[in-house]
Coordinates of N, CA and C in Angstrom, one line a residue:
M140 N -18.2 77.9 -165.9 CA -19.3 78.8 -165.6 C -20.1 78.3 -164.5
S141 N -20.3 77.0 -164.5 CA -21.1 76.4 -163.5 C -20.8 75.0 -163.3
N142 N -21.4 74.4 -162.2 CA -21.2 72.9 -162.1 C -22.5 72.3 -161.6
T143 N -22.6 71.0 -161.3 CA -23.8 70.3 -160.9 C -23.7 69.7 -159.6
T144 N -24.8 69.4 -159.0 CA -24.8 68.7 -157.7 C -26.1 68.0 -157.7
L145 N -26.1 66.9 -156.9 CA -27.4 66.2 -156.8 C -28.4 67.1 -156.0
L146 N -29.6 67.0 -156.3 CA -30.7 67.8 -155.7 C -31.0 67.0 -154.3
E147 N -30.2 67.1 -153.3 CA -30.4 66.4 -152.0 C -30.0 67.3 -150.9
R148 N -31.0 67.7 -150.1 CA -30.7 68.4 -148.9 C -31.2 67.7 -147.7
P149 N -30.8 68.1 -146.6 CA -31.3 67.3 -145.3 C -32.7 67.3 -145.2
S150 N -33.4 68.4 -145.7 CA -35.0 68.6 -145.5 C -35.7 68.0 -146.6
V151 N -35.0 67.4 -147.6 CA -35.7 66.9 -148.8 C -36.0 65.5 -148.4
S152 N -37.3 65.1 -149.1 CA -37.7 63.7 -148.7 C -36.8 62.7 -149.6
A153 N -36.8 61.4 -149.2 CA -36.0 60.3 -149.7 C -36.4 60.3 -151.3
A154 N -37.5 60.6 -151.5 CA -38.0 60.4 -153.0 C -37.1 61.3 -154.0
V155 N -36.4 62.3 -153.4 CA -35.6 63.1 -154.3 C -34.2 62.7 -154.4
R156 N -33.8 61.7 -153.6 CA -32.5 61.2 -153.5 C -32.3 60.4 -154.7
T157 N -31.1 60.2 -155.3 CA -30.9 59.3 -156.4 C -29.7 58.4 -156.2
A158 N -29.6 57.2 -156.7 CA -28.6 56.3 -156.6 C -27.5 56.6 -157.4
P159 N -26.3 56.4 -157.1 CA -25.0 56.6 -157.9 C -25.1 55.9 -159.2
A160 N -24.6 56.6 -160.3 CA -24.4 55.9 -161.5 C -23.7 54.7 -161.7
R161 N -24.2 53.6 -162.3 CA -23.5 52.4 -162.4 C -22.5 52.5 -163.6
S162 N -21.5 51.7 -163.5 CA -20.5 51.7 -164.6 C -21.1 51.3 -165.9
D163 N -22.2 50.5 -165.8 CA -22.8 50.0 -167.2 C -23.9 50.8 -167.7
E164 N -23.9 52.1 -167.2 CA -25.0 53.0 -167.6 C -24.5 53.9 -168.8
A165 N -23.1 53.9 -169.0 CA -22.6 54.7 -170.0 C -21.8 54.0 -171.0
P166 N -22.5 53.1 -171.9 CA -21.6 52.1 -172.7 C -20.9 52.9 -173.7
L167 N -19.7 52.3 -174.3 CA -19.0 53.0 -175.3 C -19.7 53.0 -176.6
A168 N -19.5 54.0 -177.5 CA -20.3 54.0 -178.8 C -20.2 52.8 -179.6
A169 N -19.0 52.1 -179.5 CA -18.9 50.8 -180.3 C -19.8 49.8 -179.7
D170 N -20.3 49.8 -178.4 CA -21.2 48.9 -177.9 C -22.6 49.1 -178.2
L171 N -22.9 50.3 -178.7 CA -24.3 50.6 -178.9 C -24.7 49.9 -180.2
P172 N -26.0 49.5 -180.2 CA -26.7 48.7 -181.3 C -26.7 49.7 -182.7
A173 N -26.7 49.1 -183.7 CA -26.8 49.7 -185.0 C -28.1 50.6 -185.0
V174 N -29.2 50.1 -184.6 CA -30.5 50.7 -184.6 C -30.8 51.2 -183.2
R175 N -30.9 52.4 -183.0 CA -31.2 53.0 -181.6 C -32.6 53.4 -181.5
S176 N -33.0 53.3 -180.2 CA -34.5 53.7 -179.9 C -34.3 54.6 -178.6
P177 N -35.3 55.6 -178.4 CA -35.2 56.3 -177.2 C -35.4 55.6 -175.9
R178 N -34.5 55.9 -174.9 CA -34.4 55.2 -173.6 C -35.0 56.2 -172.5
G179 N -35.3 57.3 -172.9 CA -35.7 58.4 -171.9 C -35.5 59.7 -172.4
F180 N -35.8 60.8 -171.6 CA -35.6 62.2 -172.1 C -35.2 63.1 -170.9
A181 N -34.7 64.2 -171.2 CA -34.3 65.2 -170.1 C -35.1 66.4 -170.3
L182 N -35.6 66.9 -169.2 CA -36.5 68.1 -169.1 C -35.7 69.1 -168.3
Y183 N -35.1 70.1 -169.1 CA -34.4 71.3 -168.4 C -35.4 72.3 -168.0
V184 N -35.2 72.7 -166.7 CA -36.1 73.7 -166.1 C -35.2 75.0 -165.6
G185 N -35.4 76.1 -166.3 CA -34.6 77.4 -165.9 C -35.4 78.1 -164.8
L186 N -35.1 77.9 -163.5 CA -35.8 78.4 -162.5 C -34.8 78.6 -161.1
D187 N -34.6 79.8 -160.7 CA -33.8 79.8 -159.5 C -34.5 79.9 -158.2
E188 N -34.0 79.8 -157.1 CA -34.6 79.7 -155.8 C -35.5 80.8 -155.5
I189 N -35.1 81.9 -155.9 CA -35.9 83.3 -155.6 C -37.2 83.2 -156.5
K190 N -37.0 82.9 -157.7 CA -38.2 82.8 -158.5 C -39.3 81.8 -158.0
A191 N -38.7 80.6 -157.6 CA -39.6 79.6 -157.2 C -40.2 80.1 -155.9
A192 N -39.5 80.7 -155.1 CA -40.2 81.2 -153.8 C -41.2 82.4 -154.1
E193 N -41.0 83.1 -155.1 CA -42.0 84.1 -155.5 C -43.3 83.4 -155.9
A194 N -43.2 82.2 -156.6 CA -44.3 81.4 -157.0 C -44.9 80.5 -155.9
G195 N -44.3 80.6 -154.7 CA -44.9 80.0 -153.6 C -44.4 78.5 -153.4
V196 N -43.3 78.1 -154.0 CA -43.0 76.7 -154.0 C -41.3 76.8 -153.8
S197 N -40.7 75.6 -153.7 CA -39.3 75.5 -153.6 C -38.8 74.6 -154.6
L198 N -37.6 74.5 -155.0 CA -37.0 73.6 -156.0 C -37.3 72.1 -155.6
P199 N -37.0 71.8 -154.3 CA -37.3 70.3 -153.9 C -38.8 70.0 -154.1
L200 N -39.7 70.9 -153.6 CA -41.0 70.6 -153.9 C -41.5 70.5 -155.4
L201 N -40.9 71.2 -156.3 CA -41.1 71.0 -157.7 C -40.7 69.8 -158.2
V202 N -39.5 69.4 -157.8 CA -38.9 68.0 -158.2 C -39.7 66.9 -157.7
D203 N -40.1 67.0 -156.5 CA -41.0 66.0 -155.9 C -42.3 65.8 -156.5
A204 N -42.9 67.0 -156.9 CA -44.1 67.0 -157.6 C -44.0 66.4 -158.9
L205 N -42.9 66.7 -159.7 CA -42.7 66.1 -161.0 C -42.6 64.6 -161.0
R206 N -41.8 64.1 -160.1 CA -41.5 62.7 -159.9 C -42.8 62.0 -159.5
R207 N -43.7 62.6 -158.6 CA -45.0 62.0 -158.3 C -45.8 61.8 -159.4
T208 N -45.9 62.9 -160.2 CA -46.6 62.8 -161.5 C -46.2 61.8 -162.4
L209 N -44.9 61.7 -162.6 CA -44.3 60.6 -163.5 C -44.7 59.2 -163.0
A210 N -44.5 59.1 -161.6 CA -44.8 57.8 -161.0 C -46.2 57.3 -161.3
E211 N -47.2 58.4 -161.4 CA -48.5 57.9 -161.6 C -48.7 57.7 -163.1
L212 N -48.0 58.3 -164.0 CA -48.2 58.0 -165.5 C -47.5 56.8 -165.9
A213 N -46.1 56.6 -165.3 CA -45.4 55.6 -165.7 C -44.6 55.1 -164.6
P214 N -45.2 54.2 -163.7 CA -44.6 53.7 -162.6 C -43.3 53.0 -162.7
G215 N -42.9 52.5 -163.9 CA -41.7 51.9 -164.0 C -40.6 52.8 -164.4
A216 N -40.8 54.0 -164.5 CA -39.7 54.9 -164.9 C -38.8 55.2 -164.0
E217 N -37.6 55.3 -164.4 CA -36.4 55.7 -163.4 C -36.2 57.2 -163.5
T218 N -35.8 58.0 -162.4 CA -35.5 59.4 -162.5 C -34.3 59.6 -161.8
H219 N -33.8 60.9 -162.3 CA -32.5 61.4 -161.6 C -32.8 63.0 -161.7
A220 N -32.5 63.7 -160.7 CA -32.5 65.1 -160.5 C -31.2 65.7 -160.1
T221 N -30.9 66.7 -160.8 CA -29.7 67.6 -160.5 C -30.1 69.0 -160.5
V222 N -29.3 69.8 -159.9 CA -29.3 71.2 -159.8 C -28.2 71.8 -160.4
A223 N -28.4 72.9 -161.3 CA -27.2 73.6 -161.8 C -26.9 74.7 -161.0
L224 N -25.6 75.0 -160.6 CA -25.1 75.9 -159.9 C -24.3 77.0 -160.7
A225 N -24.5 78.3 -160.3 CA -23.7 79.3 -161.0 C -23.5 80.4 -160.0
P226 N -22.3 81.1 -160.2 CA -21.9 82.1 -159.2 C -23.0 83.3 -159.3
H227 N -23.1 83.9 -158.1 CA -24.0 85.1 -158.1 C -23.6 86.1 -159.0
G228 N -24.6 86.6 -159.8 CA -24.2 87.8 -160.7 C -23.6 87.3 -162.1
S229 N -23.7 85.9 -162.3 CA -23.1 85.4 -163.6 C -24.0 85.9 -164.8
G230 N -25.1 86.3 -164.6 CA -26.0 86.6 -165.6 C -26.5 85.3 -166.6
G231 N -27.1 85.8 -167.8 CA -27.5 84.8 -168.7 C -28.9 84.2 -168.3
R232 N -29.5 83.6 -169.3 CA -30.8 82.8 -169.0 C -30.6 81.7 -168.1
D233 N -31.6 81.6 -167.2 CA -31.5 80.4 -166.3 C -31.4 79.2 -167.1
L234 N -32.2 79.0 -168.2 CA -32.2 77.7 -168.8 C -31.0 77.5 -169.6
D235 N -30.4 78.6 -170.0 CA -29.0 78.3 -170.7 C -28.0 77.9 -169.7
V236 N -28.0 78.4 -168.5 CA -27.0 78.0 -167.5 C -27.3 76.4 -167.1
V237 N -28.5 76.1 -166.9 CA -28.9 74.7 -166.7 C -28.4 73.8 -167.8
R238 N -28.6 74.1 -169.0 CA -28.1 73.2 -170.2 C -26.7 73.1 -170.3
L239 N -26.1 74.2 -170.0 CA -24.6 74.3 -170.1 C -24.1 73.4 -169.0
A240 N -24.6 73.6 -167.8 CA -24.0 72.9 -166.6 C -24.3 71.3 -166.6
L241 N -25.2 70.9 -167.4 CA -25.6 69.5 -167.5 C -25.0 69.0 -168.8
Q242 N -24.0 69.8 -169.5 CA -23.3 69.4 -170.6 C -24.2 68.9 -171.7
E243 N -25.3 69.7 -171.9 CA -26.2 69.4 -173.2 C -25.5 69.8 -174.3
P244 N -25.3 68.8 -175.3 CA -24.5 69.0 -176.6 C -24.7 70.4 -177.3
G245 N -26.0 70.8 -177.4 CA -26.3 72.0 -178.2 C -25.9 73.2 -177.4
A246 N -25.9 73.2 -176.2 CA -25.5 74.3 -175.4 C -23.9 74.4 -175.4
I247 N -23.2 73.4 -175.3 CA -21.8 73.3 -175.6 C -21.3 73.7 -176.9
A248 N -22.1 73.4 -177.9 CA -21.6 73.8 -179.2 C -21.8 75.2 -179.4
R249 N -23.0 75.7 -178.9 CA -23.2 77.2 -179.0 C -22.2 78.1 -178.3
T250 N -21.8 77.6 -177.1 CA -20.8 78.2 -176.3 C -19.4 78.3 -177.0
K251 N -19.2 77.1 -177.6 CA -17.9 77.0 -178.3 C -17.8 78.0 -179.4
A252 N -19.0 78.1 -180.2 CA -19.0 78.9 -181.4 C -19.0 80.4 -181.0
A253 N -19.6 80.8 -179.9 CA -19.6 82.2 -179.5 C -18.2 82.5 -179.0
A254 N -17.4 81.6 -178.5 CA -16.0 81.9 -178.0 C -15.2 82.0 -179.3
E255 N -15.3 81.3 -180.4 CA -14.6 81.5 -181.7 C -14.9 82.8 -182.3
E256 N -16.3 83.2 -182.2 CA -16.7 84.5 -182.8 C -16.1 85.7 -182.0
E257 N -15.9 85.6 -180.7 CA -15.1 86.5 -180.0 C -13.7 86.6 -180.5
T258 N -13.1 85.4 -180.6 CA -11.8 85.5 -181.1 C -11.6 86.2 -182.6
V259 N -12.6 86.0 -183.3 CA -12.5 86.6 -184.7 C -12.6 88.1 -184.5
D260 N -13.6 88.5 -183.7 CA -13.8 90.0 -183.3 C -12.5 90.7 -182.9
E261 N -11.6 89.9 -182.2 CA -10.4 90.6 -181.7 C -9.4 90.7 -182.7
E262 N -9.5 90.0 -184.0 CA -8.5 90.0 -185.0 C -8.8 91.2 -186.0
G263 N -7.9 91.4 -187.0 CA -8.1 92.3 -187.9 C -9.2 92.0 -188.8
G264 N -9.7 93.0 -189.7 CA -10.7 92.8 -190.6 C -12.0 93.4 -190.3
V265 N -13.1 93.0 -191.1 CA -14.3 93.5 -190.9 C -15.3 92.4 -190.6
V266 N -16.2 92.5 -189.5 CA -17.1 91.5 -189.3 C -18.5 92.4 -189.2
V267 N -19.4 91.9 -190.4 CA -20.7 92.5 -190.4 C -21.7 91.6 -189.7
D268 N -22.1 91.7 -188.6 CA -22.9 90.9 -187.8 C -24.4 91.2 -188.1
I269 N -25.0 90.5 -188.9 CA -26.3 90.8 -189.2 C -27.4 90.5 -188.0
S270 N -27.0 89.3 -187.3 CA -27.8 88.9 -186.2 C -27.7 89.9 -185.1
R271 N -26.6 90.6 -184.8 CA -26.7 91.7 -183.7 C -26.7 93.0 -184.2
K272 N -26.8 93.2 -185.5 CA -26.9 94.6 -186.0 C -25.7 95.4 -185.6
R273 N -24.5 95.0 -185.9 CA -23.3 95.6 -185.6 C -22.2 95.4 -186.7
V274 N -21.2 96.3 -186.6 CA -20.0 96.0 -187.4 C -18.8 96.3 -186.6
V275 N -17.8 95.2 -186.8 CA -16.7 95.2 -186.0 C -15.5 95.5 -186.9
I276 N -14.6 96.5 -186.7 CA -13.6 96.8 -187.6 C -12.2 96.7 -186.8
D277 N -11.4 95.8 -187.2 CA -10.2 95.6 -186.6 C -10.3 95.4 -185.1
G278 N -11.3 94.6 -184.7 CA -11.6 94.4 -183.3 C -12.3 95.4 -182.5
E279 N -12.7 96.5 -183.1 CA -13.5 97.6 -182.4 C -14.7 97.8 -183.1
S280 N -15.7 98.0 -182.2 CA -17.2 98.1 -182.6 C -17.4 99.4 -183.4
A281 N -17.8 99.5 -184.6 CA -18.0 100.8 -185.3 C -19.3 101.5 -184.9
A282 N -19.3 102.9 -184.8 CA -20.3 103.5 -184.5 C -21.3 103.7 -185.6
F283 N -21.9 102.8 -186.2 CA -22.8 102.9 -187.3 C -24.1 103.4 -186.7
T284 N -24.9 104.4 -187.6 CA -26.3 104.7 -187.2 C -27.0 103.7 -187.7
Y285 N -28.3 103.6 -187.2 CA -29.2 102.5 -187.7 C -29.5 102.5 -189.2
K286 N -29.7 103.7 -189.9 CA -29.7 103.8 -191.2 C -28.4 103.4 -192.0
E287 N -27.3 103.7 -191.4 CA -26.0 103.3 -192.1 C -25.8 101.8 -192.0
F288 N -26.4 101.2 -191.0 CA -26.2 99.7 -191.0 C -27.2 99.1 -191.9
E289 N -28.5 99.7 -192.0 CA -29.5 99.2 -192.8 C -28.9 99.2 -194.4
L290 N -28.3 100.3 -194.7 CA -27.8 100.5 -196.0 C -26.7 99.3 -196.3
L291 N -25.7 99.2 -195.4 CA -24.7 98.1 -195.5 C -25.3 96.8 -195.6
Q292 N -26.2 96.6 -194.7 CA -26.9 95.3 -194.8 C -27.6 94.9 -196.1
Y293 N -28.4 96.0 -196.7 CA -29.0 95.8 -197.9 C -28.0 95.3 -199.0
L294 N -26.9 96.0 -199.0 CA -25.9 95.6 -200.0 C -25.2 94.2 -199.8
V295 N -24.9 93.9 -198.5 CA -24.4 92.6 -198.0 C -25.3 91.5 -198.5
L296 N -26.6 91.7 -198.2 CA -27.5 90.5 -198.5 C -27.6 90.3 -200.1
R297 N -27.3 91.3 -200.8 CA -27.2 91.1 -202.2 C -25.9 91.2 -202.8
E298 N -25.0 90.4 -202.2 CA -23.7 90.5 -202.5 C -23.3 90.1 -204.0
G299 N -22.6 91.0 -204.7 CA -22.2 90.9 -206.0 C -23.0 91.5 -206.9
R300 N -24.3 91.9 -206.5 CA -25.3 92.5 -207.4 C -25.2 94.0 -207.3
T301 N -25.2 94.6 -208.4 CA -25.3 96.2 -208.5 C -26.7 96.6 -208.2
I302 N -26.8 97.5 -207.0 CA -28.2 98.0 -206.7 C -28.3 99.5 -207.2
E303 N -29.2 99.7 -207.9 CA -29.5 101.1 -208.3 C -29.8 102.0 -207.1
R304 N -29.6 103.4 -207.4 CA -29.7 104.3 -206.3 C -31.3 104.3 -205.9
S305 N -32.2 104.3 -207.0 CA -33.6 104.3 -206.7 C -34.1 103.2 -206.0
E306 N -33.5 101.9 -206.0 CA -33.9 100.8 -205.2 C -33.5 101.0 -203.9
L307 N -32.3 101.7 -203.6 CA -32.0 101.9 -202.2 C -32.8 102.8 -201.5
V308 N -33.2 103.9 -202.2 CA -34.2 104.8 -201.6 C -35.4 104.2 -201.4
S309 N -36.1 103.5 -202.3 CA -37.4 102.9 -202.0 C -37.3 101.9 -201.0
A310 N -36.3 101.2 -200.8 CA -36.3 100.1 -200.0 C -36.0 100.5 -198.4
L311 N -35.2 101.6 -198.4 CA -34.7 101.9 -197.1 C -35.4 103.2 -196.4
W312 N -36.2 104.0 -197.3 CA -36.7 105.2 -196.8 C -38.4 105.1 -197.1
Q313 N -39.1 105.3 -196.1 CA -40.6 105.4 -196.4 C -40.9 106.6 -197.0
A314 N -42.0 106.7 -197.8 CA -42.4 108.0 -198.5 C -42.7 109.1 -197.7
Q315 N -43.2 108.7 -196.5 CA -43.6 109.7 -195.5 C -42.4 110.3 -194.6
D316 N -41.2 109.7 -194.7 CA -40.2 110.0 -194.0 C -39.7 111.5 -194.3
D317 N -39.3 112.2 -193.2 CA -38.9 113.7 -193.4 C -37.6 113.9 -194.3
E318 N -36.7 112.8 -194.1 CA -35.5 113.1 -194.7 C -35.2 112.1 -195.8
T319 N -36.2 111.8 -196.5 CA -36.1 110.9 -197.6 C -35.1 111.4 -198.8
P320 N -34.0 110.8 -199.0 CA -33.1 111.4 -199.8 C -33.5 111.2 -201.3
G321 N -33.0 112.0 -202.3 CA -33.1 111.8 -203.7 C -32.2 110.8 -204.2
E322 N -32.1 110.3 -205.4 CA -31.2 109.3 -205.9 C -29.8 109.8 -205.9
R323 N -29.6 111.2 -205.9 CA -28.2 111.7 -205.9 C -27.7 111.8 -204.5
T324 N -28.7 112.3 -203.6 CA -28.2 112.5 -202.2 C -27.9 111.1 -201.4
I325 N -28.3 109.9 -202.1 CA -27.9 108.7 -201.4 C -26.4 108.5 -201.5
D326 N -25.8 109.3 -202.4 CA -24.4 109.3 -202.4 C -23.6 109.7 -201.1
V327 N -24.4 110.7 -200.5 CA -23.9 111.2 -199.3 C -23.9 110.2 -198.2
H328 N -25.0 109.4 -198.1 CA -25.0 108.5 -197.2 C -24.0 107.4 -197.5
V329 N -23.7 107.0 -198.6 CA -22.8 106.0 -199.0 C -21.3 106.5 -198.5
R330 N -21.1 107.8 -198.8 CA -19.6 108.5 -198.4 C -19.6 108.3 -196.9
R331 N -20.7 108.6 -196.2 CA -20.6 108.4 -194.7 C -20.2 107.0 -194.2
L332 N -21.0 106.0 -194.9 CA -20.7 104.7 -194.6 C -19.3 104.4 -194.9
R333 N -18.8 104.7 -196.1 CA -17.4 104.4 -196.4 C -16.3 104.9 -195.4
A334 N -16.7 106.2 -194.9 CA -15.7 106.8 -194.1 C -15.6 106.1 -192.8
K335 N -16.6 105.4 -192.4 CA -16.7 104.7 -191.1 C -16.0 103.3 -191.3
L336 N -16.0 102.8 -192.5 CA -15.3 101.6 -192.9 C -13.8 101.8 -193.0
G337 N -13.4 102.9 -193.1 CA -12.0 103.2 -193.1 C -11.2 102.5 -194.2
R338 N -10.3 101.8 -193.9 CA -9.3 101.3 -195.0 C -10.0 100.1 -195.8
Y339 N -11.2 99.7 -195.3 CA -12.1 98.7 -195.9 C -13.2 99.3 -196.8
E340 N -13.0 100.7 -197.0 CA -14.1 101.3 -197.7 C -14.6 100.8 -199.1
D341 N -13.5 100.0 -199.6 CA -13.8 99.6 -201.1 C -14.6 98.2 -201.1
I342 N -15.1 97.8 -199.9 CA -16.0 96.8 -200.1 C -17.4 97.2 -200.5
V343 N -17.6 98.5 -200.5 CA -18.8 99.1 -201.1 C -18.4 99.8 -202.3
R344 N -18.5 99.2 -203.5 CA -18.0 99.6 -204.9 C -19.1 100.5 -205.5
T345 N -18.6 101.6 -206.1 CA -19.4 102.3 -207.0 C -19.6 101.9 -208.4
V346 N -20.6 101.7 -209.0 CA -20.8 101.2 -210.3 C -21.3 102.4 -211.1
R347 N -20.4 103.1 -211.8 CA -20.7 104.4 -212.4 C -21.9 104.5 -213.3
G348 N -22.7 105.3 -212.9 CA -24.0 105.6 -213.8 C -25.1 104.6 -213.2
I349 N -24.9 103.7 -212.4 CA -26.0 102.8 -211.9 C -26.3 102.9 -210.4
G350 N -25.2 102.4 -209.6 CA -25.4 102.4 -208.2 C -24.3 101.9 -207.3
Y351 N -24.5 100.9 -206.5 CA -23.5 100.4 -205.6 C -23.5 98.9 -205.5
R352 N -22.4 98.4 -205.3 CA -22.4 96.9 -205.2 C -21.4 96.6 -203.9
F353 N -21.7 95.5 -203.2 CA -21.0 94.9 -202.1 C -20.0 93.9 -202.7
D354 N -18.6 94.1 -202.5 CA -17.7 93.1 -202.8 C -17.0 92.6 -201.5
R355 N -17.2 91.4 -201.2 CA -16.4 90.8 -200.0 C -15.0 90.5 -200.3
H356 N -14.2 90.9 -199.4 CA -12.7 90.7 -199.4 C -12.4 89.4 -198.5
A357 N -11.3 88.9 -198.5 CA -10.8 87.8 -197.8 C -10.9 88.2 -196.2
D358 N -10.7 89.4 -195.8 CA -10.7 89.7 -194.4 C -12.1 90.3 -194.1
V359 N -13.2 90.0 -194.8 CA -14.5 90.4 -194.4 C -15.3 89.2 -194.0
V360 N -15.9 89.2 -192.8 CA -16.7 88.0 -192.4 C -18.1 88.6 -192.2
I361 N -19.0 87.7 -192.7 CA -20.5 88.0 -192.6 C -21.1 87.1 -191.6
R362 N -21.8 87.5 -190.6 CA -22.5 86.5 -189.7 C -24.0 86.8 -189.8
Y363 N -24.7 85.8 -190.4 CA -26.0 85.9 -190.7 C -27.1 85.6 -189.6
G364 N -26.8 84.5 -188.9 CA -27.8 84.2 -187.7 C -29.2 84.0 -188.0
H365 N -29.9 83.9 -186.9 CA -31.4 83.6 -187.1 C -32.1 84.9 -187.2
G366 N -33.1 85.0 -188.1 CA -33.9 86.2 -188.3 C -33.3 87.1 -189.3
T367 N -32.3 86.7 -190.1 CA -31.7 87.6 -191.1 C -32.8 87.8 -192.2
P368 N -33.0 89.2 -192.5 CA -33.9 89.3 -193.7 C -33.7 88.6 -194.8
S369 N -34.7 88.3 -195.7 CA -34.5 87.7 -196.9 C -33.9 88.7 -197.9
P370 N -33.1 88.5 -198.8 CA -32.7 89.4 -199.8 C -33.7 89.9 -200.9
D371 N -34.8 89.1 -200.8 CA -35.9 89.5 -201.7 C -37.0 90.2 -200.9
R372 N -36.9 90.2 -199.7 CA -37.9 91.1 -199.0 C -37.2 91.6 -197.7
F373 N -37.0 93.0 -197.8 CA -36.4 93.6 -196.7 C -37.3 94.1 -195.6

């Protein structure tokens, strides 16, 4: 996606140049002491040349200013500056590009996880993605309405528990809504939901005389992610 290069241009002052890494700077894990202590830190800055120019500065000037500030606060500190390069139009957040280009472990782990998720999406089964508010069926994104997804999400977050029709109505529709369904017309919404689930419709079970329950199958994947609503408070 991107690579790195030293922040060193003909017009940049010598203060920005960095010495090549020494072989003893990256000891093997076996050589590290049992008790470790911080030896430094990395500050990732997501900023391209255009945004820097709009702010009236350049990347070399910013680096030089940061290094001079550090020299004043901690004269003995060693510094190293790099630039993360990405193809034009590659998209994404500047900071994410920087972290990935500099091999930041957390960014690499997230990228790997995202790739694995895309692989799952291409396979058969159902993926209920709470974090992205979407449902993928046999590799295809299903055209759920906002209310249909809310209904499925409410059941999914209470997996294995039978939800009464009255609870679904009170939780998913406000009293002032123009199309607030009755306890019986909620069945119509469930039928529409099942129709879009196709051959996986039985993951939404009818409990006769009471309501509905979500039953997960082996071919159903739930992705919760950050910001997932609590099952106790929708």
